[in-house]
Short mmCIF file of C-alpha atoms and ligand atoms in Angstrom, two decimals:
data_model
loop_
_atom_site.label_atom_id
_atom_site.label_comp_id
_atom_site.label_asym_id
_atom_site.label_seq_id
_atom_site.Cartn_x
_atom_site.Cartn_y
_atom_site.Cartn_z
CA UNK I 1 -24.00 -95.67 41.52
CA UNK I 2 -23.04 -96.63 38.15
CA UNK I 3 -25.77 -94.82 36.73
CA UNK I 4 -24.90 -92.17 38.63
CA UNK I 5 -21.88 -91.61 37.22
CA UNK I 6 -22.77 -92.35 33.79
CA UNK I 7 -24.98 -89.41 34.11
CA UNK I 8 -22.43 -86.64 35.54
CA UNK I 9 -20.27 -88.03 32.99
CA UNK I 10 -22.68 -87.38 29.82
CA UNK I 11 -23.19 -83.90 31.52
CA UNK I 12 -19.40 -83.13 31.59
CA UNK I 13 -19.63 -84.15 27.92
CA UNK I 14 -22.42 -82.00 26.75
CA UNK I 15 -20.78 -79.06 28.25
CA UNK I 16 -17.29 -79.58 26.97
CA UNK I 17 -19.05 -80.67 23.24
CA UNK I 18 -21.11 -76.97 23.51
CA UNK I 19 -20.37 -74.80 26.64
CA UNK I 20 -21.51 -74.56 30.28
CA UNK I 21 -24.50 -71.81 29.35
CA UNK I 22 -26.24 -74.11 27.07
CA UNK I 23 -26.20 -77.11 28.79
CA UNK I 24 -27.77 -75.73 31.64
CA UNK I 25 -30.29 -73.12 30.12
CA UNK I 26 -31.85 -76.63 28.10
CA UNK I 27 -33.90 -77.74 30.74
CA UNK I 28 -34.95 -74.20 32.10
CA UNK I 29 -38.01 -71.84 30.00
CA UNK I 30 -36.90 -68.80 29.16
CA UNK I 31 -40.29 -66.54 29.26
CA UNK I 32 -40.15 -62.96 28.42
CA UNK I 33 -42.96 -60.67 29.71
CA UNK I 34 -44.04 -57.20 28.57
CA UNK I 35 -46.23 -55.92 31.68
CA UNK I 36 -48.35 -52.71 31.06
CA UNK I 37 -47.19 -50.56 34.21
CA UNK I 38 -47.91 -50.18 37.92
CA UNK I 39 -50.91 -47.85 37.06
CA UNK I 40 -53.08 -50.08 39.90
CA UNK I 41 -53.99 -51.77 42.54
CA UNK I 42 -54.60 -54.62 40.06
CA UNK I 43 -51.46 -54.13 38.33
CA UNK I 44 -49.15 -54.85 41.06
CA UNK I 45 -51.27 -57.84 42.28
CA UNK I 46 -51.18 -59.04 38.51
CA UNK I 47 -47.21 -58.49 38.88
CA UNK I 48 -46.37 -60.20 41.52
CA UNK I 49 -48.62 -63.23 40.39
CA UNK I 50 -46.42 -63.77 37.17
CA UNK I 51 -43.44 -63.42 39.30
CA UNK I 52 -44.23 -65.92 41.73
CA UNK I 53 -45.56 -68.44 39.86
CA UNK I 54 -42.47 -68.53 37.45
CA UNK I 55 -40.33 -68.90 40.43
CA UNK I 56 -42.72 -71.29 41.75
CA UNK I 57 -42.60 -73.33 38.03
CA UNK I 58 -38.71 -72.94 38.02
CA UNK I 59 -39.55 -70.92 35.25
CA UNK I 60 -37.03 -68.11 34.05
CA UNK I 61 -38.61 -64.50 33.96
CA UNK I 62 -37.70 -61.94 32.20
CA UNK I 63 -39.76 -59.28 32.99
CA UNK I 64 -40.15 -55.53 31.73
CA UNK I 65 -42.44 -52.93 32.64
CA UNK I 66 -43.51 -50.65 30.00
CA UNK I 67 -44.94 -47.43 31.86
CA UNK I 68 -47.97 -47.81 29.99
CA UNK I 69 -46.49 -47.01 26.75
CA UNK I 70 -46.77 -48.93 23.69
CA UNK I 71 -43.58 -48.04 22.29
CA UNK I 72 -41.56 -49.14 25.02
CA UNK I 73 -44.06 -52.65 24.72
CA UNK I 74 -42.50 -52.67 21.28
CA UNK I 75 -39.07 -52.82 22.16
CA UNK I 76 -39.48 -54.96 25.34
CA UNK I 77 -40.54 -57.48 22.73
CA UNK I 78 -37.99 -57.15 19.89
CA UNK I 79 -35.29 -57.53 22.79
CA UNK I 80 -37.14 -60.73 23.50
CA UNK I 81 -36.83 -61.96 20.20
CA UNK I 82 -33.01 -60.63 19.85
CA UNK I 83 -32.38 -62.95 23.04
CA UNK I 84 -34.33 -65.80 21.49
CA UNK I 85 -36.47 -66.27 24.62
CA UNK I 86 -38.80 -70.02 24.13
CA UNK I 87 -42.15 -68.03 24.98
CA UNK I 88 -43.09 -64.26 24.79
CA UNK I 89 -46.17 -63.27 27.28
CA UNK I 90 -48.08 -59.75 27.14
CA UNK I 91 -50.56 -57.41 28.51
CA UNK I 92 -51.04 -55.11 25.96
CA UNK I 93 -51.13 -51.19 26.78
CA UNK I 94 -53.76 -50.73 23.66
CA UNK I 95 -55.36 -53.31 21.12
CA UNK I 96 -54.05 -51.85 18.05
CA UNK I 97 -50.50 -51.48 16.33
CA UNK I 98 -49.05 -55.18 17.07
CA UNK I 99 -48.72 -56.66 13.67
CA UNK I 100 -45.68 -55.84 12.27
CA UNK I 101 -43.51 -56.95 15.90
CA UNK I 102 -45.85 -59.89 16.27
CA UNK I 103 -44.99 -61.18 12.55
CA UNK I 104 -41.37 -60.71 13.78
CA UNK I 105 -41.67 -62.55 16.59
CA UNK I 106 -43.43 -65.11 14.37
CA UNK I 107 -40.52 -65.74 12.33
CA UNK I 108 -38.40 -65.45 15.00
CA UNK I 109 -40.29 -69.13 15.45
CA UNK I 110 -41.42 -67.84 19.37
CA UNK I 111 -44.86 -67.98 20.65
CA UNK I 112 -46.56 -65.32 21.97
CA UNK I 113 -49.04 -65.89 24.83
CA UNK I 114 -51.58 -63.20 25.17
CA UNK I 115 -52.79 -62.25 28.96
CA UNK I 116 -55.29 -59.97 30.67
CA UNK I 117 -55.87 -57.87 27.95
CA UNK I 118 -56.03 -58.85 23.57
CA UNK I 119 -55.19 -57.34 21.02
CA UNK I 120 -56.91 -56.55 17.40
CA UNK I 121 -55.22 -57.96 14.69
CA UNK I 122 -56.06 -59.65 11.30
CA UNK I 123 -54.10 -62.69 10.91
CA UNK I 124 -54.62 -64.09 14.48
CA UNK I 125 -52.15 -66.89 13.96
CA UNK I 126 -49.58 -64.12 15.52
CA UNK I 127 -50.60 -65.48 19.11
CA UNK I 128 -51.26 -68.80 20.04
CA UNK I 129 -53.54 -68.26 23.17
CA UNK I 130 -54.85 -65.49 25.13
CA UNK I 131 -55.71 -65.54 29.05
CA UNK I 132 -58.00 -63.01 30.53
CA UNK I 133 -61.72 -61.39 31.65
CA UNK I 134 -64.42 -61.12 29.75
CA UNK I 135 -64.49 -57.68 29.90
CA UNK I 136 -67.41 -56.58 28.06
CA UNK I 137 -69.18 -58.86 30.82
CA UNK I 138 -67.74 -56.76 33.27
CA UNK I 139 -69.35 -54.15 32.15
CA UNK I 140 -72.75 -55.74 31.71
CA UNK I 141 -72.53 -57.03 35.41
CA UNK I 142 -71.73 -53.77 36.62
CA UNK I 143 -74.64 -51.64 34.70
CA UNK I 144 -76.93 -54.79 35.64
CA UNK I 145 -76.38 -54.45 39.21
CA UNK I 146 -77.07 -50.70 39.24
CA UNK I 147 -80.28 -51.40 37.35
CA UNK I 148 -81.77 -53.59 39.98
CA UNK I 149 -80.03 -51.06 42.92
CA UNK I 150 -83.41 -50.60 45.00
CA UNK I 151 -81.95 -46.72 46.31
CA UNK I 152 -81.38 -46.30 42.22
CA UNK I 153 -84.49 -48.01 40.91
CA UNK I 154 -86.79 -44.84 43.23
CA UNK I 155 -84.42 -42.62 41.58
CA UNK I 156 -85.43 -43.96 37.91
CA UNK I 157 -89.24 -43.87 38.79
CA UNK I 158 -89.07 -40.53 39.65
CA UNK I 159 -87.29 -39.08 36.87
CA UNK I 160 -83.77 -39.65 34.82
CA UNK I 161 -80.58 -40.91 36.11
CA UNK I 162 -77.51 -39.32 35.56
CA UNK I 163 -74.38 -41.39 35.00
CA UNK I 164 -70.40 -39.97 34.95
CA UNK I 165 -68.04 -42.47 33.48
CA UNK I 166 -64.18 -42.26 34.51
CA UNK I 167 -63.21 -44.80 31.18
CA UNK I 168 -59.74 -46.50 31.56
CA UNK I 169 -56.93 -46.07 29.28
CA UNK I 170 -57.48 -44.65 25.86
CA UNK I 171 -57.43 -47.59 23.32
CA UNK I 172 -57.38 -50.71 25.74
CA UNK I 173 -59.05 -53.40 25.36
CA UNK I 174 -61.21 -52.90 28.97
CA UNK I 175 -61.58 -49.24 28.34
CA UNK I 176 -63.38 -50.22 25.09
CA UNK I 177 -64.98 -53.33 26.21
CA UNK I 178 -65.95 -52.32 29.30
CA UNK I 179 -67.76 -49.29 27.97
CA UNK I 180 -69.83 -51.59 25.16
CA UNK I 181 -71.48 -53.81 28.16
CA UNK I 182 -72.32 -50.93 30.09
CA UNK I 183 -74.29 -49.29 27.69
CA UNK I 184 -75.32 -52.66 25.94
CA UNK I 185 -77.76 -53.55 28.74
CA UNK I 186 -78.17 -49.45 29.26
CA UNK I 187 -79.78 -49.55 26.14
CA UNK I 188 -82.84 -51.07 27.07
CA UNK I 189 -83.04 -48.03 30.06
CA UNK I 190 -84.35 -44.74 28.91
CA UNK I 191 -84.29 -43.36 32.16
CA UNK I 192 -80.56 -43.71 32.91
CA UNK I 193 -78.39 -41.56 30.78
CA UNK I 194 -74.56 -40.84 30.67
CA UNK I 195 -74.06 -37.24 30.94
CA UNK I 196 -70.19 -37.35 30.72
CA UNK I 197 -67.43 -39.60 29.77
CA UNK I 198 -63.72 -39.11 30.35
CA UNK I 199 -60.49 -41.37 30.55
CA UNK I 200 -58.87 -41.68 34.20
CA UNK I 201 -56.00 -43.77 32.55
CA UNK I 202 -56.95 -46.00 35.12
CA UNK I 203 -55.27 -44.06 37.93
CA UNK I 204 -55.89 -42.84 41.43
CA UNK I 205 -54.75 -39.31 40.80
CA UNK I 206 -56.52 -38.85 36.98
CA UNK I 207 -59.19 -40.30 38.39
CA UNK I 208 -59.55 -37.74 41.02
CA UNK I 209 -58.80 -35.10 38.63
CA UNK I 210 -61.41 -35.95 36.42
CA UNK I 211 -63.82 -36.49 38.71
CA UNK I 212 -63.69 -32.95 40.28
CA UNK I 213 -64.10 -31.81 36.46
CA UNK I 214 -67.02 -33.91 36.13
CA UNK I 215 -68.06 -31.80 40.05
CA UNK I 216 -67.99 -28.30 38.48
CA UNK I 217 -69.53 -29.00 35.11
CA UNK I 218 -72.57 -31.13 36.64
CA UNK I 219 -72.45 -30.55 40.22
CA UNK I 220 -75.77 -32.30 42.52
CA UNK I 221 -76.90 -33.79 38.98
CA UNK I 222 -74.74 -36.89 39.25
CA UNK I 223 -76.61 -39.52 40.70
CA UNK I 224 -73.92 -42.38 39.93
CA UNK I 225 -70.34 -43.02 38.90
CA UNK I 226 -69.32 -45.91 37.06
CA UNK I 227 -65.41 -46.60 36.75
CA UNK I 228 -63.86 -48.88 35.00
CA UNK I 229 -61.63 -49.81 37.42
CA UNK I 230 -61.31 -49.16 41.85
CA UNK I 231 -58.27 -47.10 41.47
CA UNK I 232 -60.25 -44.30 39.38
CA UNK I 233 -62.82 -44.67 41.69
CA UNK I 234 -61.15 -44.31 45.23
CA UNK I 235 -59.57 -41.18 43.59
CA UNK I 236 -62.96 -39.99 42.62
CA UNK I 237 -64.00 -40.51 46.07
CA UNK I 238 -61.68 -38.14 47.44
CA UNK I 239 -62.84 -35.52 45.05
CA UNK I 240 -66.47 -36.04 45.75
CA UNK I 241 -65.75 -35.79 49.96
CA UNK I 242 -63.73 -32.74 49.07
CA UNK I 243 -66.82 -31.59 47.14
CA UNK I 244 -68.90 -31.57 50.30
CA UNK I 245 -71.22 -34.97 49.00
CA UNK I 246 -71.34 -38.13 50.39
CA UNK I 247 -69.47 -40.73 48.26
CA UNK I 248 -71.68 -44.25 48.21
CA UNK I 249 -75.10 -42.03 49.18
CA UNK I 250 -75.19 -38.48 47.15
CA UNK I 251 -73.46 -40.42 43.91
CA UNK I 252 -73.93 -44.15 44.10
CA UNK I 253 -70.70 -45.80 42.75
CA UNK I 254 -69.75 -48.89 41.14
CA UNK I 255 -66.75 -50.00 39.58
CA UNK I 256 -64.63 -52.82 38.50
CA UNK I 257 -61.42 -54.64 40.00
CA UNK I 258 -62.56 -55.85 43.43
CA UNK I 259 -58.81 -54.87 44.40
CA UNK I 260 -58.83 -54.98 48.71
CA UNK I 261 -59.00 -51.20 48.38
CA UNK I 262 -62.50 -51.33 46.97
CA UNK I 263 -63.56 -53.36 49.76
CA UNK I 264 -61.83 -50.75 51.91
CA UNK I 265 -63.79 -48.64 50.82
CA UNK I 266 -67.12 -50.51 50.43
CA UNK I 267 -67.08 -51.61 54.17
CA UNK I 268 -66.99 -47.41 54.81
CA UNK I 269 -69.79 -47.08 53.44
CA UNK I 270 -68.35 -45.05 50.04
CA UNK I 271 -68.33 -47.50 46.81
CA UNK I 272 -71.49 -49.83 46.25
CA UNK I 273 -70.65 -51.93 44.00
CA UNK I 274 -67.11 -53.96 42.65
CA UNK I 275 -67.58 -56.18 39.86
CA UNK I 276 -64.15 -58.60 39.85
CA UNK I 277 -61.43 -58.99 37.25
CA UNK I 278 -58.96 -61.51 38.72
CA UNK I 279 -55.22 -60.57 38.22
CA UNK I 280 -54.46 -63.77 40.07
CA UNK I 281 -52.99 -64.66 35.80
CA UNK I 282 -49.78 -66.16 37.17
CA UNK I 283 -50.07 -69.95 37.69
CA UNK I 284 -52.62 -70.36 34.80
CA UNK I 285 -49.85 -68.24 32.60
CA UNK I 286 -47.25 -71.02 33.54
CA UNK I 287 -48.87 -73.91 32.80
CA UNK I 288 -49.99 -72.39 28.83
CA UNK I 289 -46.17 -71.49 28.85
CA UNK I 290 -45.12 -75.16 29.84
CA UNK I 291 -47.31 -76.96 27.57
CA UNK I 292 -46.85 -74.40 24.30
CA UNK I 293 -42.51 -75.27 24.85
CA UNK I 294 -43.55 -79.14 25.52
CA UNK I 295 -45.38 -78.97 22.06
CA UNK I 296 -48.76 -79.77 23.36
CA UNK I 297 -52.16 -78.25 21.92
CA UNK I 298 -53.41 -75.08 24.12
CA UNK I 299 -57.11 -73.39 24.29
CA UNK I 300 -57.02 -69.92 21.92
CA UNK I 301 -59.17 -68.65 24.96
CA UNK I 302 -59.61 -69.26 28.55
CA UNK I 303 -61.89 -67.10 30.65
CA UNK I 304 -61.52 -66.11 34.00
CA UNK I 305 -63.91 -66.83 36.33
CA UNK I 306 -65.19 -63.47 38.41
CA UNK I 307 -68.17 -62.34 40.76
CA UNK I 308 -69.85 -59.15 41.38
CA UNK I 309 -69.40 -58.05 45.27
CA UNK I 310 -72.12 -55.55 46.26
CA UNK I 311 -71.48 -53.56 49.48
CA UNK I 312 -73.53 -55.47 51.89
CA UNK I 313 -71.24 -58.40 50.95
CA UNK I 314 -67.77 -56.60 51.51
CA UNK I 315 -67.36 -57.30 55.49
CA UNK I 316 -68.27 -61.29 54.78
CA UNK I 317 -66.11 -61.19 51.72
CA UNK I 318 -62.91 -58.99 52.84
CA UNK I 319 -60.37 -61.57 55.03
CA UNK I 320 -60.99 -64.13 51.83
CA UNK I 321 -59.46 -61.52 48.84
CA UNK I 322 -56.18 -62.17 48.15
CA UNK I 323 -55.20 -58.95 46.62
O1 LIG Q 1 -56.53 -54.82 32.13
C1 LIG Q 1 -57.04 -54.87 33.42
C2 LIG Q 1 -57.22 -53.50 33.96
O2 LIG Q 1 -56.00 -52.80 33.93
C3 LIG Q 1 -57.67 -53.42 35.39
O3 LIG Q 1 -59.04 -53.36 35.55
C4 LIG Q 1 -57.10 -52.12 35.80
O4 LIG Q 1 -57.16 -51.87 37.16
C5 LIG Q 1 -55.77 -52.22 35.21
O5 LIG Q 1 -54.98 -51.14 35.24
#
């Protein structure tokens, strides 16, 4: 009891000595987070992740959604830094352009915490840690499995395959990377050739778009799509059906996400292939925040762990994905 009220009693002090708003923000982290958009599937899963495992943590969010624009990234970040948040998280739209609001933030004295995507800069003591996919595996895993696709391998001995890429956004990091491991292991594969390559900013409706430009320039010679991410390819999807052809059997697809829609669609019979890319960032985001404000040592790099989900696994697979 005594202690008890020794304790309220050094609380009623602490406020009086420096006003009711600091004493109680001390024991709560203030995190601010610059999200890329809602352009997905993955996006909103990713979203609602961070958001319930700061509530979860106790953990104050401030949260701002940038539209996919890098500008409004920018100033999500500096009004971090004018409200002297402990820890500042991103997902950055595009890898370039951070440095000179990254060295502000640095003298600012707040940590940034880099997740899902990275970003290219040269003095890399601007971020203390960065959480994500190995996206250039990604892409590997997906050109891998189309390589060793038995319907695609008769293609290949009979003459060339034709590829169609729907890239992501312009400038991101899993546009870019995504790309290299495709055609790193593609390399090695005369017969499989990318006839055409075009951003779907990583959306349903560009993805269709694209796709049915990719329709009338090539028509019956596509003989696979690769996306680099579900949403471009359920929109390309539609286009091909509204093309007459048989999404999953005229143009064999595979993409990247493993979002529930992609299983949706796997388990009708139209995509082939999903390789995974876990937005499920949220808890592991917490605990870097936690330990950076507690002043302990964090890893620069921690790598999710993903699988590749061919269609004959998506029934089996489907009432286990959580988003
Ligand atoms: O950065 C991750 C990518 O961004 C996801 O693959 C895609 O769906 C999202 O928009």
């Amino acid at each position: 009891m005594k202690r008890v009220l020794f304790n309220v009693a050094s609380a009623v002090l602490l406020i009086l000595a420096f006003g009711p708003g600091l004493a109680l923000a001390k024991d709560k982290i203030v995190l601010g987070f610059s999200q890329v958009g809602a352009e997905s599937e993955w996006r909103t899963a990713n979203t609602q992740s961070i958001k319930d495992a700061a509530a979860k943590e106790g953990i104050t969010l401030k949260f701002s959604d940038a539209q996919q624009k890098q500008e409004n990234q920018i100033k999500a970040i500096r009004s971090f830094i004018a409200q002297r948040v402990d820890v500042i998280a991103f997902s950055p739209v595009v890898e370039t352009g951070w440095e000179p609001v990254l060295r502000e933030a640095k003298r600012a004295g707040i940590p940034v915490v880099l997740t899902d995507r990275s970003v290219s800069v040269k003095d890399e003591s601007l971020w203390v840690s960065f959480l994500g996919s190995d996206f250039v595996e990604e892409g590997r895993r997906a050109a891998k499995w189309l390589v060793d696709y038995a319907p695609v391998k008769e293609l290949a001995a009979k003459g060339e395959v034709n590829i169609v890429e729907l890239q992501g956004t312009v400038g991101s990091a899993p546009a870019i990377d995504r790309k290299k491991g495709f055609e790193e292991i593609l390399k090695n594969q005369p017969k499989f050739k990318i006839i055409r390559s075009q951003t779907g900013d990583f959306t349903r409706a560009k993805g269709k778009e694209v796709m049915e430009a990719f329709l009338k320039a090539e028509g019956k010679k596509i003989n696979v799509l690769y996306a680099h991410n579900d949403d471009m390819a359920i929109g390309a999807i539609q286009a091909i059906e509204e093309a007459g052809l048989k999404p999953g059997k005229d143009i064999v697809i595979v993409s990247i996400d493993a979002v529930k829609g992609a299983f949706e669609a796997m388990i009708a019979g139209k995509l082939n292939c999903s390789v995974e890319c876990s937005p499920l960032l949220g808890p592991q985001l917490m605990s870097i925040v936690k330990d950076v404000v507690a002043g302990k040592p964090v890893p620069r790099r921690i790598v999710t762990e993903e699988g590749v989900f061919p269609q004959e696994t998506a029934a089996k697979e489907f009432p286990n994905r959580k988003y």
